[in-house]
Coordinates of C-alpha atoms and ligand atoms in Angstrom, one line a residue:
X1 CA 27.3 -19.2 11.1
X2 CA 25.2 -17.4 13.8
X3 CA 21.8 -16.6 13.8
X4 CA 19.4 -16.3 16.7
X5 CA 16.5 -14.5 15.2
X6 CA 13.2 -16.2 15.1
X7 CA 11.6 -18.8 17.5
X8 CA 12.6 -21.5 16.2
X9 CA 16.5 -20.7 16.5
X10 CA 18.4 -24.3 17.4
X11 CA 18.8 -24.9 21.4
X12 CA 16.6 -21.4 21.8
X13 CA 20.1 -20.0 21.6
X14 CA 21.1 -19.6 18.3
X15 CA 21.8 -21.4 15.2
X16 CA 25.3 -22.2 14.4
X17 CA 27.7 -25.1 12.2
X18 CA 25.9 -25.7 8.8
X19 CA 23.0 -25.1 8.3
X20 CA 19.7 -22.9 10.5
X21 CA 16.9 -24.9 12.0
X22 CA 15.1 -23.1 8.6
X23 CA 17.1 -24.8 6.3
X24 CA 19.4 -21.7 5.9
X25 CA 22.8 -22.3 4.4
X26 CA 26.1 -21.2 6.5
X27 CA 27.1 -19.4 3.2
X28 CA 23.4 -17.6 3.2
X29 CA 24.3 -16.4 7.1
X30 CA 27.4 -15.3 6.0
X31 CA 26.1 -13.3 3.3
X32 CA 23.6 -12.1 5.1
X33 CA 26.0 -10.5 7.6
X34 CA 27.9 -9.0 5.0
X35 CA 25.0 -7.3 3.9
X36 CA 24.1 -5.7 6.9
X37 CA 27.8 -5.0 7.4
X38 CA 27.6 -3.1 4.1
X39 CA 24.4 -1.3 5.3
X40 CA 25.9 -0.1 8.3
X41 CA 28.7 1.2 6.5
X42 CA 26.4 3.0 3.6
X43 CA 23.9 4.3 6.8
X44 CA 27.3 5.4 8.5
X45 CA 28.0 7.7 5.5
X46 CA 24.8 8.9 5.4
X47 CA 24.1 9.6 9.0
X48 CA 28.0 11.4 8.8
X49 CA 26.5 13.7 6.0
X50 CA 26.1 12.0 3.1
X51 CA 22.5 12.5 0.9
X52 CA 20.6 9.6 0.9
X53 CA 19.0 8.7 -2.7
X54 CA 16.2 7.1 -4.2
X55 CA 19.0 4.2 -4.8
X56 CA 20.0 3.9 -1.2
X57 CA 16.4 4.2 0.4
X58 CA 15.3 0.8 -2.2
X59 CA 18.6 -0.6 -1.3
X60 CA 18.7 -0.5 2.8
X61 CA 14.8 -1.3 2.2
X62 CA 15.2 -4.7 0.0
X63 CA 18.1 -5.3 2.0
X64 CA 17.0 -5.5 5.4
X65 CA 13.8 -7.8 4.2
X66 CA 16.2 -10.5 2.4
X67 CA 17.7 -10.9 5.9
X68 CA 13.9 -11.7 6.9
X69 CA 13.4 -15.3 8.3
X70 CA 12.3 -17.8 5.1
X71 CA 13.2 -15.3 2.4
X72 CA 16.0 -15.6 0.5
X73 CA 18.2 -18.6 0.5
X74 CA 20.0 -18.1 -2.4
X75 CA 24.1 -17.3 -2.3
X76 CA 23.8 -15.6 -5.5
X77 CA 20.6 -13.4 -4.8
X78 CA 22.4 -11.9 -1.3
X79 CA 25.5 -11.9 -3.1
X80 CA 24.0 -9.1 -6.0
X81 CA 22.0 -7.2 -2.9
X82 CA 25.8 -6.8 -1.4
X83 CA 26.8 -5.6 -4.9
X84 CA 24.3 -3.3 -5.1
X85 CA 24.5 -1.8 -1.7
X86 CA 28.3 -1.4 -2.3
X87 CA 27.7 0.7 -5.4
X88 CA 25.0 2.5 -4.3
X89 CA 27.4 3.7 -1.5
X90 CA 30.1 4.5 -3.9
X91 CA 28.0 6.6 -5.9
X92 CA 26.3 8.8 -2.9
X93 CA 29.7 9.0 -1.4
X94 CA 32.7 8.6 -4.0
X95 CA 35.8 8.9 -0.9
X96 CA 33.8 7.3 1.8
X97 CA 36.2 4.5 2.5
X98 CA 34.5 3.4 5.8
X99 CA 34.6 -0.7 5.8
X100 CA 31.7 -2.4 5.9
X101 CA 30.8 -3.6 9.3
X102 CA 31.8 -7.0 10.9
X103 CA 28.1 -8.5 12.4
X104 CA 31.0 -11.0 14.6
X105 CA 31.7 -8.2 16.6
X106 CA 27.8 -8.0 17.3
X107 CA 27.1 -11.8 17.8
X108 CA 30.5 -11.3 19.9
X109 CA 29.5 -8.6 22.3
X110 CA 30.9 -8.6 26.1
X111 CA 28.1 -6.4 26.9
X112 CA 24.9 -9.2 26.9
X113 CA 22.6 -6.2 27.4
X114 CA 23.9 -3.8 24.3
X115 CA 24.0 -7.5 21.8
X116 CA 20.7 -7.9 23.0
X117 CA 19.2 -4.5 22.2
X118 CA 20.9 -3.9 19.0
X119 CA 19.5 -7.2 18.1
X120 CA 16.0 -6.3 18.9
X121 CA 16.5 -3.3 16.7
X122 CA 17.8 -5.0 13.7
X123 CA 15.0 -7.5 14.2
X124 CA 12.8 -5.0 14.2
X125 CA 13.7 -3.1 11.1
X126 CA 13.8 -5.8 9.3
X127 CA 10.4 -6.3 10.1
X128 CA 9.4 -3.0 9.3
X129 CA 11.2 -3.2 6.2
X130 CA 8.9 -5.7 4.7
X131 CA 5.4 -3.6 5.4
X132 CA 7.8 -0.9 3.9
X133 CA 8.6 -2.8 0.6
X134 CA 4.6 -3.9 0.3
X135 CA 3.9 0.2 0.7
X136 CA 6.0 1.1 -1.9
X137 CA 4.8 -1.2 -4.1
X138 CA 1.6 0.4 -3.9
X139 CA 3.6 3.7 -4.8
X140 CA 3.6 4.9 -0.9
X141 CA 7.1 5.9 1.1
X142 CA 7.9 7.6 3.8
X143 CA 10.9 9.9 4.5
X144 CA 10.7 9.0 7.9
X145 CA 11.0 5.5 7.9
X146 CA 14.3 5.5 5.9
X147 CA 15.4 7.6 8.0
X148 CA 15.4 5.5 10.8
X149 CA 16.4 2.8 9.0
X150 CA 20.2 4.7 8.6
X151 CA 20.1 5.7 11.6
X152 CA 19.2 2.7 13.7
X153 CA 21.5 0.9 11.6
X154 CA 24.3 3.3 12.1
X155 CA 23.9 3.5 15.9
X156 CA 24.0 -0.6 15.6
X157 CA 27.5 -0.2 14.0
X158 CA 28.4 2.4 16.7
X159 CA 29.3 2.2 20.4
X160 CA 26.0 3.1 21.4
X161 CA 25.1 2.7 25.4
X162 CA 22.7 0.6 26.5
X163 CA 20.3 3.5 27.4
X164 CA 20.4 5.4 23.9
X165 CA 19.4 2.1 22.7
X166 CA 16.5 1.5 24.7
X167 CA 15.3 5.2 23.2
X168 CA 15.7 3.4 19.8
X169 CA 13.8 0.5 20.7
X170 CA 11.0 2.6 21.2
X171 CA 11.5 4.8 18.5
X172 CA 11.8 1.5 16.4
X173 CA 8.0 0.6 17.7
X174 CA 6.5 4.4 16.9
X175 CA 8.3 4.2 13.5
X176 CA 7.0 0.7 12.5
X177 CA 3.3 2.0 13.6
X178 CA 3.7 5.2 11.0
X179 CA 4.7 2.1 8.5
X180 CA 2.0 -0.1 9.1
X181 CA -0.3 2.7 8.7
X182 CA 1.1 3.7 5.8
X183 CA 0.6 0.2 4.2
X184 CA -3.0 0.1 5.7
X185 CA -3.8 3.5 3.6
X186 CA -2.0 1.8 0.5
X187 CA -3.9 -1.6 0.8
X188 CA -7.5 0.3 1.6
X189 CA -6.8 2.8 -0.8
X190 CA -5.8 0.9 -3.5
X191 CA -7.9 -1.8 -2.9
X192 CA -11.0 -0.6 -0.8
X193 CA -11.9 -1.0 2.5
X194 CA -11.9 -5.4 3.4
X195 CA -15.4 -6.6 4.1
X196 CA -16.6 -9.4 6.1
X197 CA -16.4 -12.6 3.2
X198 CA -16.9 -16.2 3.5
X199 CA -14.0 -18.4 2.5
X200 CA -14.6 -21.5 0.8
X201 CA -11.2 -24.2 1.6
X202 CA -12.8 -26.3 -1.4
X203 CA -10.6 -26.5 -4.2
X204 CA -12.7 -26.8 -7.4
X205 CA -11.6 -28.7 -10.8
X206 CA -9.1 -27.5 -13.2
X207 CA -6.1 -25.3 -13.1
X208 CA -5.0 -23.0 -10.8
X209 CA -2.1 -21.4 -9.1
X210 CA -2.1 -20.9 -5.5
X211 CA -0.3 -17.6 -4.0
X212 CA 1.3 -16.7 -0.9
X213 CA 2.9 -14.0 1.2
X214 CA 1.8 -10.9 1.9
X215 CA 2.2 -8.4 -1.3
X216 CA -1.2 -7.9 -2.6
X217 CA 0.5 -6.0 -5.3
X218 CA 1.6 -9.2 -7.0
X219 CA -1.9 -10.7 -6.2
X220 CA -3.5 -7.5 -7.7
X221 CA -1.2 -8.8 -11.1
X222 CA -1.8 -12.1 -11.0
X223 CA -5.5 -12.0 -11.2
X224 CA -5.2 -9.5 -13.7
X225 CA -3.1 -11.8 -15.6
X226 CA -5.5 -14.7 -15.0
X227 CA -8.6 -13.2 -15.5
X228 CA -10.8 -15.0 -18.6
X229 CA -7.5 -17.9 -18.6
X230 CA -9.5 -20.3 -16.8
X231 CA -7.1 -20.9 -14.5
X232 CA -8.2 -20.2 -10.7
X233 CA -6.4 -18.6 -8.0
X234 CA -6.3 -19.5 -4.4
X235 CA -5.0 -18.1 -1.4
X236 CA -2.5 -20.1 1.1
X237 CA -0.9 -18.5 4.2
X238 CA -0.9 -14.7 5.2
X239 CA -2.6 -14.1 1.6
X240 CA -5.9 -14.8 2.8
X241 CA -7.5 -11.4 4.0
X242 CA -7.0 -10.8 0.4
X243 CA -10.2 -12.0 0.0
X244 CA -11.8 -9.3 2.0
X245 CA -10.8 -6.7 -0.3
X246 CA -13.0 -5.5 -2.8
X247 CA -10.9 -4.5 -5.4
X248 CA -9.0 -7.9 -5.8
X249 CA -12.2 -10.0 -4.7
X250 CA -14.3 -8.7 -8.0
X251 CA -12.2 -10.9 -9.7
X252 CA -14.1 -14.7 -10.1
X253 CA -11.5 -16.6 -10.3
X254 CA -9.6 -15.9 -6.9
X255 CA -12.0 -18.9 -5.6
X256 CA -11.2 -19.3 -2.5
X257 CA -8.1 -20.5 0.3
X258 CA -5.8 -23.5 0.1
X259 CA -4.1 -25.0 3.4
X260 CA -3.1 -23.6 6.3
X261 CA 0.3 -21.7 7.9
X262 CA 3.5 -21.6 6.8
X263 CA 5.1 -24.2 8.4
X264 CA 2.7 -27.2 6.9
X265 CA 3.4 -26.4 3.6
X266 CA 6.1 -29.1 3.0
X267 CA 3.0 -31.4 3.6
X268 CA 0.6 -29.4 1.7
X269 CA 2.3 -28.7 -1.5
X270 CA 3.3 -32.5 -1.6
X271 CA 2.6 -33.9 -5.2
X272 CA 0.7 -30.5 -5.8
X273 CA -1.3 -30.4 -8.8
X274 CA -0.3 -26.9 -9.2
X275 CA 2.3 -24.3 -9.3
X276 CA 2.8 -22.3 -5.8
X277 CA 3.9 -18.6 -6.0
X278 CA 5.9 -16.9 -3.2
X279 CA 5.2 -13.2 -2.7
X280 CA 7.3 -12.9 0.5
X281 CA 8.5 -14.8 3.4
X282 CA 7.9 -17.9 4.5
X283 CA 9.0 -20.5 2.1
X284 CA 10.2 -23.6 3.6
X285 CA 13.0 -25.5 1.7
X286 CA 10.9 -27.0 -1.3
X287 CA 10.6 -31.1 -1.2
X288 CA 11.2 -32.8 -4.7
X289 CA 8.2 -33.5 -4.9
X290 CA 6.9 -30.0 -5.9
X291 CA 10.7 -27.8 -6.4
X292 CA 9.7 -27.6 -10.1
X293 CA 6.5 -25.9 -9.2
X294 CA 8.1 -23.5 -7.0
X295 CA 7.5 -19.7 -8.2
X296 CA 9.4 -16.6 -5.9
X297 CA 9.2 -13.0 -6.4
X298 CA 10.4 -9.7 -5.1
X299 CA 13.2 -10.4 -2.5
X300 CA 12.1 -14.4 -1.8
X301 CA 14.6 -16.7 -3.8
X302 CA 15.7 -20.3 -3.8
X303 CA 18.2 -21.9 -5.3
X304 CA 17.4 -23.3 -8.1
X305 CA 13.8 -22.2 -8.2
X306 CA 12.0 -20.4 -10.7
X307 CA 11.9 -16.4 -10.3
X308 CA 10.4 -13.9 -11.3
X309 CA 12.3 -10.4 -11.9
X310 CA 10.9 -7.5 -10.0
X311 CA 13.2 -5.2 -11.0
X312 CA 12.5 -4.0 -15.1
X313 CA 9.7 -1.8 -13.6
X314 CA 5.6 -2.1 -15.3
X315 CA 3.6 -5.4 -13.9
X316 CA 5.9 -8.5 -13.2
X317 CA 5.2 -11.4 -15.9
X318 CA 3.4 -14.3 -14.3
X319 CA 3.1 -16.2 -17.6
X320 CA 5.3 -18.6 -16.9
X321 CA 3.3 -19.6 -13.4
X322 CA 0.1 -19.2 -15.3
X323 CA 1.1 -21.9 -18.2
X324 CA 2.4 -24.1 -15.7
X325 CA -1.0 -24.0 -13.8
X326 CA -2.6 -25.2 -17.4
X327 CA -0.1 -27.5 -18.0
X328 CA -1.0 -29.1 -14.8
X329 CA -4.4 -29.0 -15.4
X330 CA -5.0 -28.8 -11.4
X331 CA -7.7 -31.6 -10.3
X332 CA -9.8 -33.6 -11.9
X333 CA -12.7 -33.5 -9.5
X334 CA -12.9 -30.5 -6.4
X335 CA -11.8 -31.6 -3.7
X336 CA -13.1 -31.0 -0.2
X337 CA -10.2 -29.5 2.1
X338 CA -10.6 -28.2 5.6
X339 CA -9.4 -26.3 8.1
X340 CA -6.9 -27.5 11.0
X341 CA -10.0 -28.5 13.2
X342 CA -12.2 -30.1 10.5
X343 CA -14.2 -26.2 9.3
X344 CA -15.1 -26.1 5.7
X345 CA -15.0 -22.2 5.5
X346 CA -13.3 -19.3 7.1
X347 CA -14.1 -15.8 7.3
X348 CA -11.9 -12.6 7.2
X349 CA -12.4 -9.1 6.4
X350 CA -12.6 -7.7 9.9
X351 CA -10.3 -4.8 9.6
X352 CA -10.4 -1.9 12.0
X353 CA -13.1 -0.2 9.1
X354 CA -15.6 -3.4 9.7
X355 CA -15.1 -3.3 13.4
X356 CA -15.5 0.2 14.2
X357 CA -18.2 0.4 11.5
X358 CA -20.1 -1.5 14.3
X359 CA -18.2 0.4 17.3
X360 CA -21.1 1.6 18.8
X361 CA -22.9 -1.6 19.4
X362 CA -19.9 -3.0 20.7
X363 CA -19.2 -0.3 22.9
X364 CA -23.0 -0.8 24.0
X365 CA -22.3 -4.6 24.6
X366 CA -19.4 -3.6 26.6
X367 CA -21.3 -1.3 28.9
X368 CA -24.4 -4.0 29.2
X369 CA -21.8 -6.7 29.9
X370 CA -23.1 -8.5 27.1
X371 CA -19.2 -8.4 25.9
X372 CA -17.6 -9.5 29.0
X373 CA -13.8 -9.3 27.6
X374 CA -12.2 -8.7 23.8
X375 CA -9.1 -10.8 23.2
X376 CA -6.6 -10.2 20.4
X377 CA -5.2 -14.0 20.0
X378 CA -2.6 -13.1 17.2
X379 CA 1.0 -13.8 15.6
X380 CA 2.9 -16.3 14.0
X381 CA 2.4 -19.8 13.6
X382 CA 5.3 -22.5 13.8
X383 CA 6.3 -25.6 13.7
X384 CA 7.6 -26.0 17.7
X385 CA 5.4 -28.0 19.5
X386 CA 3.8 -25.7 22.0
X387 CA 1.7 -23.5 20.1
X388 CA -1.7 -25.9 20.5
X389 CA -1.7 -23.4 23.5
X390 CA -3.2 -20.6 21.3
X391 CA -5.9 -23.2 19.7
X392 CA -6.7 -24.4 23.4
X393 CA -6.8 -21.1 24.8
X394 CA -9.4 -19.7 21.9
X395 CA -11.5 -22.1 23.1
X396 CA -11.4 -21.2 26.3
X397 CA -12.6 -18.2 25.9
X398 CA -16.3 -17.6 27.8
X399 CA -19.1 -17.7 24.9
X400 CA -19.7 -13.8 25.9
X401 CA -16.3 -13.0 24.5
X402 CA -14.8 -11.2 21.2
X403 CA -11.3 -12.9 19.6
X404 CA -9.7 -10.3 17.1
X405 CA -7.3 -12.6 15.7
X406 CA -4.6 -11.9 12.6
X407 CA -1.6 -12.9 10.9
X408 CA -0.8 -16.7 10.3
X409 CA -1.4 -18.1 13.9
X410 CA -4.8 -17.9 13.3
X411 CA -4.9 -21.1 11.3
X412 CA -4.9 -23.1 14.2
X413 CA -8.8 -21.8 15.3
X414 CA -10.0 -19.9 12.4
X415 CA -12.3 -22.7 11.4
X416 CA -13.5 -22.8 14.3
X417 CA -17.2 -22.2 14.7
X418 CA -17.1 -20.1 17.8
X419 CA -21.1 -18.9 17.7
X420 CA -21.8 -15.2 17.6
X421 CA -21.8 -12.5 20.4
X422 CA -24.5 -9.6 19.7
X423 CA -24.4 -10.7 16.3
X424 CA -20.7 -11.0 15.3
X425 CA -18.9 -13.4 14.6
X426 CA -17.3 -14.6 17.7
X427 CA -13.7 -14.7 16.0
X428 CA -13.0 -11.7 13.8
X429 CA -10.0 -12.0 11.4
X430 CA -8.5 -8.8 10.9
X431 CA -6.1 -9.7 8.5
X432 CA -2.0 -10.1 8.5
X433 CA 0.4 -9.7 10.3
X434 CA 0.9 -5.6 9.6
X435 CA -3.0 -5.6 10.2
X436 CA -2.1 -5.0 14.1
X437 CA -2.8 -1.7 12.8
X438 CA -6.2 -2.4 12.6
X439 CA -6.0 -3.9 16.2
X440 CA -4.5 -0.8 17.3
X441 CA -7.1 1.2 16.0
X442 CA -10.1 -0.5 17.3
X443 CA -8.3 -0.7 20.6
X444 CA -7.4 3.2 20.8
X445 CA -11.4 3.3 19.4
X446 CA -12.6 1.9 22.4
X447 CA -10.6 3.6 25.2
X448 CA -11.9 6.6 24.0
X449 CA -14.9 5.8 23.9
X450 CA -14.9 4.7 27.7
X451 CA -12.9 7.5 28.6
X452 CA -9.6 5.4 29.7
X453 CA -6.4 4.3 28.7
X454 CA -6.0 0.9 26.6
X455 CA -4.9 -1.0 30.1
X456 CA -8.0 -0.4 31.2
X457 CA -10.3 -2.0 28.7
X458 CA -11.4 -5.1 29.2
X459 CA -9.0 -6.5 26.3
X460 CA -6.4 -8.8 26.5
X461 CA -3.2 -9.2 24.2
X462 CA -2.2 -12.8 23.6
X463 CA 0.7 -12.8 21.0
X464 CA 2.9 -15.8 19.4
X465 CA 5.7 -14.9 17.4
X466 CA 7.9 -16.5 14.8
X467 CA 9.9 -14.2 12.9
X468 CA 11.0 -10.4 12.6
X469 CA 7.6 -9.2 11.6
X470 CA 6.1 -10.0 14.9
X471 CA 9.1 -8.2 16.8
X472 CA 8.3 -4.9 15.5
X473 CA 5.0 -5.2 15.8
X474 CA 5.7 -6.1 19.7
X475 CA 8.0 -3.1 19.9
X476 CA 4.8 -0.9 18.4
X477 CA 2.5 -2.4 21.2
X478 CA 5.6 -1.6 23.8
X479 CA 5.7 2.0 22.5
X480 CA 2.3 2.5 22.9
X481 CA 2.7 1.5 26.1
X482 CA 0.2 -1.7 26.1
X483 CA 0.9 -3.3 28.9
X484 CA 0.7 -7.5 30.1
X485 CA 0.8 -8.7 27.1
X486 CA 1.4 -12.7 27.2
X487 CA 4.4 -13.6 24.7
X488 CA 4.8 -16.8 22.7
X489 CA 5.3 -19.4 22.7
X490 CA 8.7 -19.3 24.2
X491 CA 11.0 -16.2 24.7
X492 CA 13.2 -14.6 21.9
X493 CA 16.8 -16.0 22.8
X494 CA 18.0 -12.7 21.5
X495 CA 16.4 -11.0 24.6
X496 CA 18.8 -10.9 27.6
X497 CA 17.9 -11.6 31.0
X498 CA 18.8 -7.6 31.7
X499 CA 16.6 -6.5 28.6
X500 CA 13.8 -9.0 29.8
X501 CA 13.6 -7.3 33.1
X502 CA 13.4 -3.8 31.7
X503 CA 10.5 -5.4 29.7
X504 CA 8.9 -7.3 32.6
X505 CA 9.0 -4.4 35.1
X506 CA 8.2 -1.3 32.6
X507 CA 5.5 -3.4 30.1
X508 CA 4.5 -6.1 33.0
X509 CA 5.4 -8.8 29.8
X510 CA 5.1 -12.1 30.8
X511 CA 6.0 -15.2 28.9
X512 CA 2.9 -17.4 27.8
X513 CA 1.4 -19.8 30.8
X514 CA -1.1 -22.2 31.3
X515 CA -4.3 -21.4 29.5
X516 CA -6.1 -22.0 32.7
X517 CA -3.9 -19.5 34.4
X518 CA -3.4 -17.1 31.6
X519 CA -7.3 -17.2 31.1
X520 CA -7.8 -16.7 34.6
X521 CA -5.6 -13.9 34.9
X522 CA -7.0 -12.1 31.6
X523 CA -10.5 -12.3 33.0
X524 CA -9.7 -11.1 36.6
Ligands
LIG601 FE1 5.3 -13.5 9.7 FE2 4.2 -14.1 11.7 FE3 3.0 -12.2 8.5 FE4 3.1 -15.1 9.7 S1 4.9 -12.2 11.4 S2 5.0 -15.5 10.4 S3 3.4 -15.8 7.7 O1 2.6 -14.4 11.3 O2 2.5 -13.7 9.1 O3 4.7 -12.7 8.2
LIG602 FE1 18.1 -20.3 12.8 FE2 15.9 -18.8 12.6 FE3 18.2 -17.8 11.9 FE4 17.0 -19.7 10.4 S1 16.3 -17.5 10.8 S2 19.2 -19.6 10.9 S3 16.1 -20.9 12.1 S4 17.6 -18.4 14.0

C-alpha cells in the first residue's frame, strides 16, 4: 500500500507494508485506489463528452469521501462503491471502454512537483466532497462543484503540466468556498442561525447515545427518533456546534457534550455505558471493549460493526442505536466530566451571524485598540505529539485579544476560561471544520469595514491540520489570497519541496514555530 495523506502518515512520508498509521488495511488502500482509478475513468468519459447524471454526481461524491481519512475501513463497503462507479459509467457511456486509472502511476511519478500537486488536488476534493455530501443531505447541490470534481479528477488521470495544475489548485480552493457556503445556507437554513449556548460536559443518569461527525442531518433524525424515549443525546467531536442551532437545540434531550477530539476516543468510549454513532469521519479502530456498541452511517463503515443503511431514501432507522442505549441503561448516577484543561462547560455558537451581529462594536474595539489583535487558532486535532503548541499558544495570547477557533482542535483550550474582551467571550467557537466559512466571512466583514485587504487586519491565521478537510479549506484561504498563515503541526509530506516554495514565496506560508516567536511575529 501507499498512502501519504493526513499528518499522521508513517515516517511523515507515507504509509506503506500492512497496515496505515490509522489502522487502515493494505486491502482498504488498495481499494481505495481502485476507486479513484474508476473515477478518473468515469470523469474521463464525462469530461470527453459524456452527460453526467444524477447517478454519477452521488457516485464521484460518496466516492471521493470514503477515500476520506478514518472513514471507511471496510473491504466490502469500497468494494460495492467500485461496483457502483463501474456501472454508473456503463450506463452514461455504454462503449466507453477507457480503463480505470492505475493511482501507482501517481504514487510513482518522476516529476516530484506534478505527484505533489495532483495530490493536493485529490486531497482537496475529497475534502470538499464531504461538506458536499452533508449539503445534499439537506437537499442542496451545486452544478458547479461536480463539475470540478470530473474535471480535476480527469486532469489527475491526464498528463497535465505542472502549471495547469497550479490553476487547479486554486480553482480547487474557490470551488470548496462556493461548497462550504452552500452547506452554511443548508445548515442555517434548515436549522436556524447558531446562537451563543452554554455546554454542559456532565453526563446525567440513564440512557443515552452519544453522536459524532459532522452530518447534522442524521442528528436532526436521531433526536427526532429520541424525543419522549428517555434516552438522552450527547455530542462528542466535530458534532458539538450542534448545540448552537436552534432548530436541533429545542429538543431537551440533546443534554449536552461528551469527551473531547477524535483521536481520544479509544480512551473515551472505553467500557462505555452507551452506544456511539458515527455520522462521518473520524472513527478510530474500535477496542473490544465498546466494538459492539459501535454505530456508522452514510459512507463511515467498519468491519464488523453495526450500520446503518443510507441508501432506501426517507429518514434512516436509528432504532437499533436507540434500544441499545435503553438496553444499557447509561449511568447510574451523572457523572461530572471535563474538558482537556479541567473546564466543566464550553460554549459554541459563534458563527459569522453571532459575530457580525456584534461587528460594529468589534470594529469599534479595533479602532480604540481595546481589540489589539483577532486570532483564528483552528483545525484538526491529532494524536502526534506536538500539537500542545496550539493549547500553549491560546494562552499566550494578550488578555486584549479575540481567538475565533473551530473544528476539532479546539478541544485542547475550549474549556479554557480565557475572560472577556468588550464583553465577549475571549474564545469564540465558530463551529466545524466547513465553518471556516464563517471565519471567512467575519474576516472579509472587517476589511471592509477598515477599508483594506484581509493582510492588513490585525488578524492572524494559526491552522493545524489532520486530514483532507483541512487541505481544502487551506487551499480556500490560499485562493483568497490570505497570506502568512502558520501551518500545523508539521508539513503535509505530500507537499514537495518545489510546491512548498511556490507556497512560501506567493502565500508567505510558514510552517508552525515557537509560540514565543510565532506570537511575536503575529503581534508585530
Ligand atoms: Fe477533520 Fe480536522 Fe472536521 Fe476535525 S478537518 S479532523 S474531526 O478538524 O474536524 O473533520
Ligand atoms: Fe497513513 Fe493517513 Fe493514509 Fe491512514 S490516511 S494510511 S494514516 S497516510
Amino acid at each position: 500500500m501507499f498512502c501519504f495523506q493526513c499528518e499522521q502518515t508513517a515516517r511523515g512520508t507515507g504509509c506503506t507494508g500492512k497496515q496505515g498509521v490509522c489502522g487502515k488495511s493494505a486491502e482498504v488502500a488498495g481499494l481505495e485506489d481502485q476507486l479513484t482509478g474508476a473515477m478518473i475513468a468515469l470523469s474521463q468519459g464525462i469530461v470527453a463528452g459524456a452527460a453526467a447524471t444524477a447517478a454519477s454526481d452521488r457516485a464521484v461524491m460518496r466516492g471521493l469521501f470514503t477515500c476520506i481519512t478514518n472513514v471507511d475501513f471496510d473491504p466490502a463497503s469500497v468494494q460495492a462503491a467500485i461496483d457502483h462507479v463501474h456501472a454508473v459509467k456503463t450506463a452514461i457511456a455504454p462503449f466507453d471502454t477507457t480503463p480505470d486509472f492505475d493511482m501507482d502511476a501517481l504514487w510513482n511519478e518522476g516529476d516530484e512537483d506534478v505527484r505533489s500537486l495532483k495530490s493536493l488536488v485529490l486531497f482537496g476534493i475529497r475534502g470538499t466532497a464531504a461538506y458536499a455530501y452533508h449539503a445534499a443531505a439537506l437537499g442542496r447541490s451545486s452544478r458547479k462543484v461536480f463539475d470540478f470534481f470530473y474535471k480535476a479528477l480527469a486532469a489527475i488521470g491526464s498528463d497535465t503540466a505542472a502549471d495547469d495544475l497550479l490553476v487547479l489548485v486554486d480553482e480547487a480552493g474557490a470551488v470548496n468556498l462556493d461548497c462550504m457556503a452552500m452547506l452554511d445556507e443548508a445548515n442555517t437554513g434548515t436549522y436556524g442561525t447558531p446562537v451563543p449556548t452554554i455546554v454542559p460536559l456532565t453526563v446525567e443518569d440513564g440512557p443515552f447515545i452519544v453522536v459524532t461527525g459532522h452530518d447534522l442531518k442524521d442528528l436532526e433524525e436521531l433526536l427526532d427518533q429520541t424525543d419522549g424515549t428517555g434516552v438522552n443525546v450527547y455530542t462528542h467531536g466535530e458534532m458539538l456546534p450542534a448545540h448552537a442551532y436552534p432548530e436541533l437545540k429545542r429538543h431537551p434531550q440533546l443534554k449536552g457534550n461528551f469527551g473531547t477530539a477524535w483521536q481520544n476516543q479509544q480512551r473515551e468510549f472505553d467500557n462505555l455505558p452507551a452506544p456511539i454513532l458515527w455520522t462521518t469521519n473520524c472513527l478510530m479502530p474500535p477496542r473490544k471493549s465498546y466494538a459492539d456498541r459501535v454505530w456508522t452511517t452514510g459512507v463511515v463503515d467498519f468491519p464488523g460493526c453495526a450500520h446503518i443503511d443510507d441508501t432506501k431514501g426517507g429518514a434512516k432507522d436509528f432504532s437499533g442505536v436507540i434500544d441499545q442505549a435503553k438496553r444499557l441503561g447509561g449511568y447510574a448516577e451523572a457523572q461530572e466530566f471535563t474538558g482537556i484543561n479541567g473546564g466543566h462547560e464550553v460554549t459554541c455558537g459563534f458563527g459569522h451571524g453571532s459575530v457580525l451581529g456584534v461587528a460594529d462594536k468589534v470594529i469599534d474595539a479595533v479602532k480604540s485598540g481595546e481589540i489589539r489583535h483577532i486570532f483564528l487558532v483552528g483545525g484538526c486535532d491529532g494524536a502526534k505529539p506536538g500539537r500542545n503548541y496550539y493549547t500553549d499558544f491560546v494562552k499566550a495570547t494578550p488578555a486584549n485579544s479575540l481567538v475565533l477557533t473551530l473544528a476539532c482542535g479546539k478541544f485542547r483550550f475550549n474549556d479554557l476560561d480565557l475572560g472577556t474582551v468588550v464583553g465577549l467571550p475571549r474564545i469564540l467557537d465558530m463551529g466545524q471544520c466547513n465553518d471556516a466559512y464563517s471565519a471567512i466571512q467575519v474576516a472579509v466583514a472587517l476589511a471592509k469595514a477598515f477599508d483594506c485587504s484581509v493582510n492588513e487586519l490585525p488578524l492572524s491565521i494559526v491552522l493545524s491540520w489532520y486530514e483532507q478537510k483541512a487541505v481544502c479549506v487551506l487551499l480556500t484561504l490560499l485562493h483568497l489570497g490570505i497570506k502568512s498563515i502558520k501551518l500545523g503541526p508539521s508539513l503535509p509530506a505530500f507537499v514537495s519541496p518545489g510546491v512548498l516554495d511556490v507556497l512560501v514565496k506567493s502565500y508567505d506560508i510558514a510552517p508552525a514555530g515557537t509560540v514565543e516567536d510565532d506570537l511575536a511575529g503575529c503581534l508585530a
